[in-house]
Coordinates of C-alpha atoms in Angstrom, one line a residue:
Chain A
M1 CA 104.1 101.4 31.7
Q2 CA 106.7 99.0 30.7
S3 CA 110.2 100.1 29.3
E4 CA 111.2 99.0 25.8
I5 CA 114.6 98.2 27.5
L6 CA 115.4 95.4 30.0
T7 CA 118.2 95.9 32.3
V8 CA 119.5 92.7 33.1
V9 CA 122.4 91.9 35.7
V10 CA 124.1 88.3 35.0
E11 CA 126.3 86.7 37.2
R12 CA 129.4 85.8 35.0
Y13 CA 132.1 83.7 36.2
D14 CA 135.0 82.0 34.7
P15 CA 136.8 79.6 37.2
E16 CA 140.2 80.0 35.1
R17 CA 140.1 83.9 35.3
D18 CA 137.8 84.9 38.2
K19 CA 138.2 84.6 41.8
A20 CA 134.7 85.3 42.6
P21 CA 131.5 85.9 40.1
R22 CA 131.5 89.3 38.5
L23 CA 128.1 91.1 38.1
V24 CA 127.5 92.2 34.5
T25 CA 124.8 94.6 33.3
Y26 CA 123.2 94.4 30.1
R27 CA 120.6 96.1 28.2
V28 CA 118.1 94.1 26.0
P29 CA 115.3 95.2 23.9
R30 CA 111.9 93.9 25.3
Q31 CA 109.7 91.8 23.1
E32 CA 106.1 90.6 23.4
G33 CA 105.8 87.7 25.5
M34 CA 109.6 87.5 26.3
V35 CA 110.7 84.9 28.8
V36 CA 114.1 84.7 30.5
A37 CA 115.6 82.5 28.3
D38 CA 114.8 84.6 25.3
V39 CA 116.8 87.3 27.1
L40 CA 120.0 84.9 27.5
L41 CA 119.4 83.8 24.0
Y42 CA 119.4 87.5 22.6
L43 CA 122.7 88.3 24.4
Y44 CA 124.4 85.0 23.3
E45 CA 123.5 86.0 19.6
H46 CA 123.8 89.6 19.9
E47 CA 126.4 90.8 22.5
V48 CA 127.9 88.2 24.6
P49 CA 128.9 84.9 22.4
D50 CA 130.9 83.7 25.0
L51 CA 127.9 83.5 27.8
G52 CA 127.8 80.1 29.3
F53 CA 124.2 78.8 29.9
L54 CA 122.2 75.6 29.0
W55 CA 118.7 75.1 27.6
E56 CA 117.2 72.2 25.4
C57 CA 113.3 71.7 25.0
R58 CA 111.8 75.3 25.9
T59 CA 108.8 73.7 26.9
R60 CA 109.2 72.9 30.8
R61 CA 109.8 69.2 30.0
C62 CA 113.9 68.7 30.4
G63 CA 114.9 71.1 33.4
T64 CA 118.0 72.2 31.8
C65 CA 117.4 75.8 31.9
A66 CA 116.9 76.1 35.6
M67 CA 118.4 79.1 37.1
R68 CA 117.7 81.9 39.6
V69 CA 116.1 85.2 38.9
N70 CA 116.4 87.5 41.6
G71 CA 117.2 84.9 44.2
H72 CA 114.5 82.6 43.0
P73 CA 115.1 79.4 41.3
V74 CA 112.8 79.1 38.0
L75 CA 112.7 77.4 34.6
T76 CA 114.0 80.2 32.6
C77 CA 112.2 78.9 29.2
S78 CA 108.7 79.8 31.1
E79 CA 109.6 82.7 33.3
P80 CA 108.2 86.0 32.1
V81 CA 110.8 88.6 32.0
R82 CA 110.4 91.6 34.7
E83 CA 112.3 95.0 35.2
D84 CA 115.6 94.9 36.9
M85 CA 116.3 91.1 36.9
R86 CA 119.4 89.7 38.1
I87 CA 120.1 86.5 36.9
S88 CA 122.5 83.6 38.5
P89 CA 123.2 79.9 38.4
L90 CA 121.2 77.7 40.9
E91 CA 122.7 77.8 44.2
G92 CA 124.3 74.8 46.1
L93 CA 126.1 73.1 43.1
P94 CA 129.3 74.1 41.6
V95 CA 129.4 76.6 38.9
V96 CA 131.3 75.3 35.8
R97 CA 131.1 78.7 33.9
D98 CA 128.7 81.8 33.9
L99 CA 125.2 80.1 34.4
I100 CA 126.2 76.5 34.0
V101 CA 126.2 74.2 37.1
D102 CA 127.7 71.0 37.5
R103 CA 125.1 68.5 38.0
Q104 CA 127.3 65.4 37.9
E105 CA 127.8 64.7 41.4
L106 CA 124.2 64.4 42.3
Q107 CA 123.4 63.1 39.1
E108 CA 125.7 60.0 40.2
R109 CA 123.5 59.7 43.4
L110 CA 121.1 57.7 41.1
A111 CA 123.5 55.6 39.7
P112 CA 123.3 52.4 42.3
W113 CA 120.0 51.7 41.4
A114 CA 118.9 53.5 38.1
G115 CA 117.6 51.2 35.7
E116 CA 117.7 48.0 38.0
T117 CA 114.8 45.7 38.7
L118 CA 116.2 44.7 41.7
D119 CA 114.1 41.6 42.0
G120 CA 117.0 39.1 41.2
S121 CA 115.0 37.7 38.6
G122 CA 116.5 39.9 36.0
K123 CA 112.6 40.6 34.9
D124 CA 111.0 43.8 35.5
A125 CA 109.0 43.7 38.7
R126 CA 106.6 46.6 38.2
I127 CA 103.2 46.1 39.2
L128 CA 100.0 47.1 37.5
L129 CA 98.8 50.0 39.6
E130 CA 95.0 50.7 40.1
P131 CA 93.5 53.7 38.4
G132 CA 93.4 55.6 41.4
E133 CA 97.3 55.0 42.1
I134 CA 98.2 56.2 38.5
A135 CA 97.6 59.7 38.8
H136 CA 99.7 59.8 42.2
Y137 CA 102.7 57.6 40.5
R138 CA 102.7 59.7 37.2
A139 CA 103.0 62.7 39.3
L140 CA 106.0 61.5 41.2
S141 CA 107.6 60.1 38.0
E142 CA 107.2 63.5 36.3
C143 CA 110.5 64.9 37.6
I144 CA 112.5 66.6 35.2
D145 CA 115.6 66.7 36.7
C146 CA 115.9 70.4 37.0
F147 CA 117.6 70.1 40.4
I148 CA 115.9 73.2 41.9
C149 CA 114.6 71.1 45.0
D150 CA 118.2 69.9 45.7
S151 CA 119.6 73.5 45.0
V152 CA 117.4 75.0 47.7
C153 CA 117.7 72.0 50.1
P154 CA 119.2 73.1 53.5
A155 CA 120.0 69.4 54.3
L156 CA 122.0 68.9 51.1
A157 CA 123.8 72.0 51.7
E158 CA 125.3 70.4 55.0
N159 CA 126.6 67.6 53.3
A160 CA 129.6 69.5 52.5
K161 CA 130.5 69.9 56.2
G162 CA 130.8 66.2 56.9
G163 CA 128.8 63.8 58.6
P164 CA 126.3 61.2 57.5
Q165 CA 125.2 62.2 53.8
F166 CA 121.6 63.2 52.9
A167 CA 120.5 62.3 49.3
G168 CA 118.5 65.0 48.7
P169 CA 114.8 65.4 47.8
R170 CA 115.2 64.9 43.9
R171 CA 116.6 61.5 44.7
L172 CA 113.9 60.4 47.4
I173 CA 111.0 61.5 45.2
R174 CA 112.2 59.0 42.5
L175 CA 112.6 56.3 45.1
E176 CA 109.3 57.0 46.5
A177 CA 107.8 56.8 42.7
Q178 CA 109.7 53.3 42.3
V179 CA 108.6 52.0 45.6
Q180 CA 104.8 52.8 44.7
R181 CA 105.3 50.8 41.6
R182 CA 107.0 47.8 42.6
A183 CA 105.6 44.6 43.7
E184 CA 108.4 44.0 45.9
P185 CA 109.6 47.4 47.1
L186 CA 112.1 46.5 49.7
P187 CA 115.2 46.9 47.7
W188 CA 114.2 50.1 46.8
L189 CA 113.1 50.8 50.3
M190 CA 116.7 49.6 51.5
Y191 CA 118.2 52.7 49.1
A192 CA 115.5 55.2 50.7
A193 CA 117.0 54.1 54.1
Q194 CA 120.7 54.5 53.0
S195 CA 119.6 58.1 51.7
N196 CA 119.1 59.2 55.4
P197 CA 115.4 60.5 55.0
S198 CA 115.5 61.5 58.5
L199 CA 118.2 64.4 57.7
C200 CA 115.5 65.9 55.8
T201 CA 114.8 69.2 58.0
R202 CA 111.1 69.3 56.8
C203 CA 111.6 73.1 55.9
F204 CA 109.2 72.5 52.6
A205 CA 111.7 74.6 50.4
C206 CA 111.6 71.7 47.6
T207 CA 107.9 71.6 47.8
E208 CA 107.6 75.4 47.5
E209 CA 110.0 75.6 44.8
C210 CA 109.3 72.6 42.6
P211 CA 108.2 73.9 39.1
R212 CA 106.4 70.6 38.3
E213 CA 104.7 70.9 41.9
L214 CA 105.6 67.5 42.6
R215 CA 105.9 68.0 46.4
P216 CA 109.3 66.2 47.4
A217 CA 108.7 66.8 51.0
E218 CA 105.6 64.8 51.2
A219 CA 107.1 62.3 49.2
I220 CA 110.0 62.1 52.1
G221 CA 107.4 62.0 54.6
S222 CA 105.7 59.1 52.5
L223 CA 109.1 57.2 52.5
T224 CA 109.4 57.8 56.2
K225 CA 106.0 56.2 56.8
R226 CA 107.2 53.1 55.0
L227 CA 110.5 52.8 56.7
Y228 CA 108.7 53.2 60.0
D229 CA 106.1 50.6 59.2
R230 CA 108.7 48.2 58.2
H231 CA 111.0 48.9 61.2
E232 CA 113.7 50.2 58.7
L233 CA 113.6 53.8 59.8
D234 CA 116.9 55.0 61.9
P235 CA 116.8 54.3 65.4
H236 CA 116.8 58.0 66.3
K237 CA 114.1 58.9 64.4
T238 CA 112.0 55.7 65.1
A239 CA 112.3 56.6 68.9
H240 CA 111.3 60.0 68.3
I241 CA 108.1 59.2 66.7
T242 CA 107.6 56.5 69.2
S243 CA 108.0 58.7 72.2
F244 CA 105.6 61.4 70.7
V245 CA 102.8 58.7 70.4
R246 CA 103.5 57.2 73.9
S247 CA 103.5 60.8 75.2
I248 CA 100.2 61.7 73.4
L249 CA 98.4 58.7 74.6
R250 CA 99.6 59.0 78.0
G251 CA 99.5 62.9 79.0
A252 CA 97.9 64.4 75.9
W253 CA 101.1 66.6 75.6
L254 CA 104.8 65.9 74.5
D255 CA 107.0 64.9 77.4
E256 CA 110.1 66.5 76.5
F257 CA 112.1 65.2 79.0
R258 CA 110.9 61.7 78.4
L259 CA 111.8 62.3 74.5
L260 CA 115.2 62.7 75.3
V261 CA 115.5 59.5 77.6
D262 CA 113.4 57.6 74.8
I263 CA 116.1 58.7 72.2
Y264 CA 119.4 58.5 74.0
G265 CA 118.8 56.0 76.7
I266 CA 119.2 56.8 80.4
V267 CA 123.1 56.5 80.0
G268 CA 123.3 58.4 76.7
V269 CA 121.1 61.4 78.0
A270 CA 123.8 62.1 80.6
K271 CA 125.5 64.1 78.2
F272 CA 122.8 66.7 78.3
I273 CA 123.4 67.2 81.9
P274 CA 125.2 70.6 81.2
Q275 CA 122.3 71.9 79.0
A276 CA 119.8 70.7 81.5
L277 CA 121.8 72.5 84.4
R278 CA 121.8 75.8 82.2
M279 CA 118.1 75.3 81.7
L280 CA 117.5 74.7 85.4
R281 CA 119.3 77.8 86.0
H282 CA 116.9 79.8 83.6
R283 CA 113.9 78.2 85.0
K284 CA 112.9 76.4 81.8
L285 CA 114.1 72.7 82.2
P286 CA 111.1 70.8 81.3
K287 CA 109.6 68.5 83.8
P288 CA 109.0 64.8 83.3
H289 CA 105.3 64.0 83.5
F290 CA 103.5 62.0 86.1
G291 CA 100.2 60.3 85.8
K292 CA 97.8 60.7 83.3
T293 CA 96.2 64.2 82.2
A294 CA 92.4 64.4 82.4
Q295 CA 92.0 64.2 78.6
A296 CA 94.2 61.2 78.3
S297 CA 91.6 58.6 78.7
D298 CA 89.3 60.5 75.9
I299 CA 92.7 60.8 73.4
Q300 CA 93.5 56.9 74.0
T301 CA 89.7 56.0 73.2
I302 CA 89.8 57.7 69.8
L303 CA 93.5 56.9 69.0
Q304 CA 93.8 53.4 70.1
D305 CA 92.7 51.5 67.2
L306 CA 94.7 53.9 64.9
D307 CA 98.1 53.0 66.2
N308 CA 99.6 51.0 63.1
R309 CA 102.5 49.8 65.2
S310 CA 100.7 48.7 68.3
Chain B
M1 CA 85.8 89.6 63.5
G2 CA 85.6 89.3 67.3
N3 CA 88.5 89.2 69.5
R4 CA 87.9 86.0 71.3
Y5 CA 90.5 83.4 70.3
A6 CA 91.1 79.6 71.1
Y7 CA 94.7 79.6 72.5
F8 CA 96.5 76.8 71.7
Q9 CA 99.9 77.0 73.7
G10 CA 101.7 73.8 72.0
C11 CA 104.2 71.8 74.0
A12 CA 107.1 74.1 73.9
A13 CA 105.2 77.1 75.6
R14 CA 104.1 74.8 78.2
Q15 CA 107.6 73.3 78.8
S16 CA 110.9 74.6 77.7
C17 CA 109.8 78.1 76.5
P18 CA 107.4 79.2 79.5
E19 CA 108.4 82.7 78.8
L20 CA 106.6 82.5 75.2
N21 CA 103.4 81.5 77.1
K22 CA 103.6 84.2 79.7
S23 CA 104.2 87.1 77.4
T24 CA 101.5 86.1 74.9
L25 CA 99.0 86.3 77.7
L26 CA 100.4 89.6 78.8
V27 CA 100.3 91.1 75.3
A28 CA 96.9 89.7 74.6
K29 CA 95.4 91.1 77.8
R30 CA 96.8 94.3 77.1
L31 CA 95.4 94.5 73.8
G32 CA 92.0 93.2 74.8
W33 CA 91.9 90.0 73.2
E34 CA 90.0 87.2 75.2
L35 CA 92.0 84.1 75.1
V36 CA 90.2 80.9 75.9
T37 CA 93.1 78.6 76.6
L38 CA 92.6 75.0 75.2
E39 CA 93.9 73.1 78.4
C40 CA 92.2 70.1 77.4
G41 CA 93.8 70.0 73.9
A42 CA 96.8 67.8 72.9
C43 CA 100.2 68.0 71.2
T44 CA 99.6 68.3 67.3
G45 CA 102.2 65.6 67.1
A46 CA 104.4 67.7 65.0
R47 CA 106.1 66.4 61.8
D48 CA 106.3 62.9 63.3
L49 CA 102.8 61.9 63.7
I50 CA 101.6 63.4 60.4
E51 CA 104.2 61.6 58.5
A52 CA 104.5 58.2 60.4
Q53 CA 100.8 57.9 61.6
P54 CA 98.7 60.5 59.5
E55 CA 95.2 58.8 60.5
M56 CA 96.1 59.4 64.3
A57 CA 97.3 62.9 63.4
M58 CA 94.1 63.6 61.7
V59 CA 92.0 62.4 64.4
L60 CA 93.9 64.2 67.3
N61 CA 93.9 67.3 65.7
A62 CA 90.3 67.2 64.7
R63 CA 89.7 66.5 68.6
T64 CA 91.5 69.7 69.1
L65 CA 89.7 71.8 66.4
A66 CA 86.4 70.4 67.6
L67 CA 87.1 71.6 71.1
A68 CA 87.4 75.2 69.8
E69 CA 84.4 75.0 67.9
A70 CA 82.1 73.5 70.4
Q71 CA 82.9 76.8 72.4
G72 CA 81.8 78.7 69.8
L73 CA 85.3 79.9 68.8
E74 CA 86.1 80.6 65.2
T75 CA 89.9 81.0 65.3
V76 CA 92.5 78.7 66.9
M77 CA 95.6 81.0 67.9
T78 CA 99.0 79.4 68.1
V79 CA 102.4 80.6 68.8
C80 CA 104.4 77.8 67.3
S81 CA 105.0 77.4 63.7
T82 CA 105.2 73.7 63.5
C83 CA 101.7 73.4 65.5
T84 CA 100.5 76.3 62.9
I85 CA 101.4 74.0 59.9
T86 CA 100.3 70.7 61.4
L87 CA 96.8 72.0 62.5
R88 CA 96.2 74.0 59.1
Q89 CA 97.3 70.9 57.1
V90 CA 94.9 68.5 59.2
N91 CA 92.4 71.3 59.1
K92 CA 92.6 72.0 55.3
M93 CA 92.1 68.2 54.4
L94 CA 88.9 68.2 56.9
K95 CA 87.6 70.9 55.0
E96 CA 88.5 69.7 51.4
N97 CA 87.9 65.8 52.0
T98 CA 84.5 64.8 53.3
S99 CA 85.9 61.3 53.7
A100 CA 88.6 62.3 56.0
L101 CA 86.0 64.5 58.1
E102 CA 83.4 61.6 58.2
R103 CA 86.4 59.4 59.4
S104 CA 87.6 61.7 62.1
N105 CA 83.9 62.1 63.1
Q106 CA 83.1 58.9 63.5
E107 CA 86.2 58.5 66.0
L108 CA 85.6 61.6 67.6
S109 CA 81.7 60.4 68.5
R110 CA 83.1 58.2 70.8
I111 CA 83.7 60.6 72.9
G112 CA 81.1 63.1 72.4
L113 CA 82.6 65.4 70.1
R114 CA 82.0 66.5 66.3
Y115 CA 83.9 69.0 64.0
N116 CA 81.9 70.9 61.5
A117 CA 85.3 72.3 59.9
T118 CA 84.2 75.8 60.9
V119 CA 87.3 76.6 62.7
E120 CA 90.4 78.6 61.3
V121 CA 94.0 78.1 62.7
R122 CA 96.0 81.3 62.6
H123 CA 99.4 82.1 64.2
F124 CA 99.7 85.0 67.0
L125 CA 101.6 87.3 64.5
W126 CA 98.8 86.9 61.9
V127 CA 96.1 87.8 64.3
L128 CA 98.2 90.8 65.4
I129 CA 98.6 92.1 62.0
A130 CA 95.5 91.2 60.3
D131 CA 92.7 91.2 62.9
Y132 CA 94.4 94.0 65.3
G133 CA 96.1 95.9 63.0
L134 CA 99.5 97.6 62.8
D135 CA 98.1 101.0 63.1
R136 CA 96.4 100.4 66.1
L137 CA 99.1 98.6 67.7
K138 CA 101.3 101.7 66.9
E139 CA 98.8 103.5 69.2
Q140 CA 99.6 101.4 72.1
V141 CA 103.2 101.6 71.7
K142 CA 104.4 103.1 74.9
R143 CA 108.2 102.8 74.4
P144 CA 109.2 102.8 70.9
L145 CA 112.0 100.6 70.1
S146 CA 114.0 103.3 68.3
D147 CA 117.4 102.1 69.5
L148 CA 116.9 98.4 68.2
S149 CA 118.2 96.8 65.4
V150 CA 116.0 93.6 65.3
A151 CA 117.0 90.9 62.8
P152 CA 113.3 89.3 61.7
Y153 CA 113.9 85.5 61.6
Y154 CA 110.9 83.9 60.0
G155 CA 111.9 80.1 59.4
C156 CA 109.8 77.4 57.7
H157 CA 106.7 76.3 58.9
I158 CA 104.9 79.9 59.2
L159 CA 105.8 80.1 55.5
R160 CA 105.8 76.9 53.5
P161 CA 104.2 75.4 51.9
S162 CA 102.3 78.5 51.0
D163 CA 99.4 76.6 49.8
V164 CA 98.8 75.7 53.5
L165 CA 100.2 78.7 55.3
G166 CA 99.5 81.3 52.8
F167 CA 99.9 84.6 55.1
D168 CA 103.4 85.8 53.8
D169 CA 105.1 85.4 50.6
P170 CA 107.9 82.8 51.4
D171 CA 110.4 84.6 48.9
N172 CA 109.8 87.9 50.5
P173 CA 108.4 87.9 53.8
R174 CA 107.2 91.2 55.2
S175 CA 105.2 90.6 58.3
L176 CA 107.8 90.6 60.9
H177 CA 109.7 93.3 59.2
N178 CA 106.2 95.5 59.3
L179 CA 105.9 94.7 62.8
I180 CA 109.2 95.5 63.9
T181 CA 109.0 98.9 62.1
A182 CA 105.4 99.5 63.8
L183 CA 106.8 99.2 66.9
G184 CA 109.4 101.8 66.3
G185 CA 112.5 99.1 65.7
S186 CA 114.9 98.6 62.6
P187 CA 114.5 95.3 60.9
A188 CA 118.2 94.0 60.2
D189 CA 117.8 92.4 56.9
F190 CA 119.7 89.1 56.7
S191 CA 120.0 86.6 53.7
S192 CA 118.9 83.4 55.9
Q193 CA 115.7 84.9 57.1
A194 CA 113.5 82.4 55.7
D195 CA 115.9 79.4 56.0
C196 CA 115.5 76.7 58.2
C197 CA 116.7 76.6 61.5
G198 CA 117.7 72.9 61.7
F199 CA 115.3 71.7 64.7
H200 CA 113.9 68.9 63.1
M201 CA 117.3 67.2 62.6
M202 CA 118.5 68.1 65.9
T203 CA 118.0 64.7 67.3
I204 CA 119.3 62.9 64.2
D205 CA 122.5 64.9 63.9
E206 CA 123.1 67.3 66.8
N207 CA 126.3 68.7 65.4
R208 CA 124.8 69.3 61.9
A209 CA 121.8 71.0 63.5
A210 CA 123.8 73.2 65.9
R211 CA 126.2 74.3 63.0
H212 CA 123.4 74.9 60.8
A213 CA 121.5 77.2 63.5
G214 CA 124.8 78.9 64.3
G215 CA 125.2 80.0 60.6
L216 CA 122.1 81.7 60.8
L217 CA 122.9 83.5 64.0
V218 CA 126.3 84.7 62.5
D219 CA 124.4 85.8 59.4
A220 CA 122.3 88.0 61.5
Q221 CA 125.2 89.4 63.7
Q222 CA 126.9 90.4 60.6
Q223 CA 124.1 92.8 59.6
G224 CA 124.6 94.5 62.7
A225 CA 121.4 92.8 64.5
D226 CA 121.2 93.5 68.3
V227 CA 118.8 90.8 68.7
M228 CA 116.9 88.3 66.4
V229 CA 113.1 88.0 66.9
T230 CA 111.5 84.6 66.0
A231 CA 107.9 83.5 65.8
C232 CA 108.4 80.0 66.7
P233 CA 109.8 78.4 69.9
L234 CA 111.4 75.5 68.1
C235 CA 113.5 77.8 66.4
H236 CA 114.1 79.6 69.7
I237 CA 115.3 76.4 71.3
S238 CA 117.4 75.5 68.1
M239 CA 119.0 79.2 68.4
D240 CA 118.6 80.2 72.1
S241 CA 118.9 76.9 74.2
W242 CA 121.3 75.2 71.6
Q243 CA 123.5 78.6 70.9
P244 CA 126.2 77.2 73.2
K245 CA 126.5 74.1 71.5
S246 CA 126.5 75.8 68.1
E247 CA 129.4 78.1 69.5
R248 CA 131.2 74.6 70.5
V249 CA 130.5 73.0 67.1
M250 CA 131.8 76.2 65.2
K251 CA 134.4 77.1 67.5
R252 CA 133.6 80.8 67.9
K253 CA 131.6 82.8 70.4
I254 CA 128.4 83.8 69.0
G255 CA 126.4 85.7 71.8
M256 CA 123.2 86.5 69.8
P257 CA 120.1 87.0 71.8
V258 CA 117.0 85.6 70.4
I259 CA 113.5 86.6 71.5
H260 CA 109.9 85.8 70.9
V261 CA 107.7 88.1 68.8
A262 CA 105.2 88.5 71.9
Q263 CA 108.3 89.8 74.0
L264 CA 109.1 92.1 71.3
V265 CA 105.5 93.5 71.4
G266 CA 105.5 93.4 75.0
L267 CA 108.4 95.4 75.3
A268 CA 107.1 98.3 73.2
L269 CA 103.8 98.0 75.1
G270 CA 105.8 99.0 78.2
F271 CA 106.1 95.8 80.0
S272 CA 109.5 95.0 81.9
P273 CA 111.9 92.6 80.6
R274 CA 111.1 90.6 83.9
E275 CA 107.6 90.5 83.3
L276 CA 108.1 89.3 80.0
G277 CA 110.5 86.5 81.0
L278 CA 113.5 88.1 78.9
E279 CA 115.9 87.0 81.7
Q280 CA 114.8 83.3 81.1
H281 CA 116.8 83.1 77.8
I282 CA 119.9 80.9 77.7
I283 CA 121.8 83.7 75.8
R284 CA 120.3 86.7 78.1
P285 CA 119.6 89.8 76.1
V286 CA 121.7 92.0 78.6
E287 CA 121.5 95.4 76.9
I288 CA 117.7 95.1 76.5
I289 CA 117.3 94.1 79.9
A290 CA 119.3 97.2 81.4
N291 CA 117.8 99.7 79.0
Y292 CA 114.2 98.8 79.1
S293 CA 114.3 98.0 83.1
R294 CA 114.6 101.7 83.8

């Protein structure tokens, strides 16, 4: 039986006063059809006038109210309440106050190309889509900027520690939507290449959590294919893919030894000698494949016409 | 449900993780499963092929599925999460999209094969839990893992996306937890148990991948885990084979042993650490080897 009073723990944080977030417990009367945003509004109106949180449309269209409930990212305007909720800000973004995160830095990543036509003519270079393509484009263009995909992205979280910067699923899904719609997609693909899509870990956290079910990980896969087909993908990833294809056609299974040689070159692979010796000592050093396996000719027969790079 | 399975080893268990293949075969035999190894199968192409050459990935994996089907086998059992997601993704497409199935069969007909989309692809862990059952497994335990605190590491490709995988809840996975408990061990919950291991960015940015994997290991260690268990050899490579690299990048000693699910089960079933290939890990589970060799 549902209780009439909901116990809610809210993560509160004021950077000017608090060294770390504080967990504060509140009790809120449950109402029929109540969603998490209703709880926050109740608290704001009755008990906590300084509670920091954002909301706008309340119809799952604006993405403003994205937060975490019991660690899971949701749009609070449509998330039904449950017993023992803990409400926290999205992770991976700086907290401004309480449940408000700073989206500015990630938002600015769109700035170089947002609104541009990029065909040099100053005219809109969008193309007419075939009926079959519209549904896919429309789906991709329905991103509501809730930042949930970016907040759960492990590759984006690694940016803070230095090295090449990954632009994140939110930017890449928008680029894929633009590429699909442009008569001359190359400038957009260049932006995609600069966004380092190869740093995506293929973990599917963005696809799993997207409240609009837009499948950003698959959009990154699609951009990867477009860049690979145009020889614009970064050299390591290109060598990785090409090595897989070569191994499979030659010997059915991946030749792990050759993969490293294909990626790093004979000289470059020398840096792995300590690692290789360690694996040799533990009897797990992959051996290079020699000659064709029995099934290689079958595989060549069925795949040879499908290799779009050959 | 029978106990006869098409066994798809994948590339890692054939090469850099031979102990995974060895322990899987031992455990399956002890539990009375008949494994028909798909020796004539082929690499799934992992995420590379399905992204960059999707039509090739579809036909290549349709061939593997057709080989199992031709032998009257209903389930392809995998031991690698990335093989699982890739084979399941292709299988789902072939089952749902008649044009994709037709195109695949057109190519397969050139080598005398046909796929009727009757096969299911399931991971060893799922077969163990859903087909064999944890209650039956408990009865087989000869040496409960009562002194072991085990960090259950799920990673990504056995959980997400759930509409392709669907065995466990990606937000609160329990299958490894339940298995560890059934074997008499204690699951050591840690916050990054369903996070990515970083394997698929390893050749793009080694330091980034090593640092990422190291973070997961430290997280498990801070929860008091003696050992981590993983369902995927690629996660294993990230966190065991590359652990010395993680230690260098993070400038700290970690020393967390990482073992395969089949090895954990094998220990409880009474196999020796040597039989299970535990001494082959780069980070040797020294205490387990000492305690379970007696």
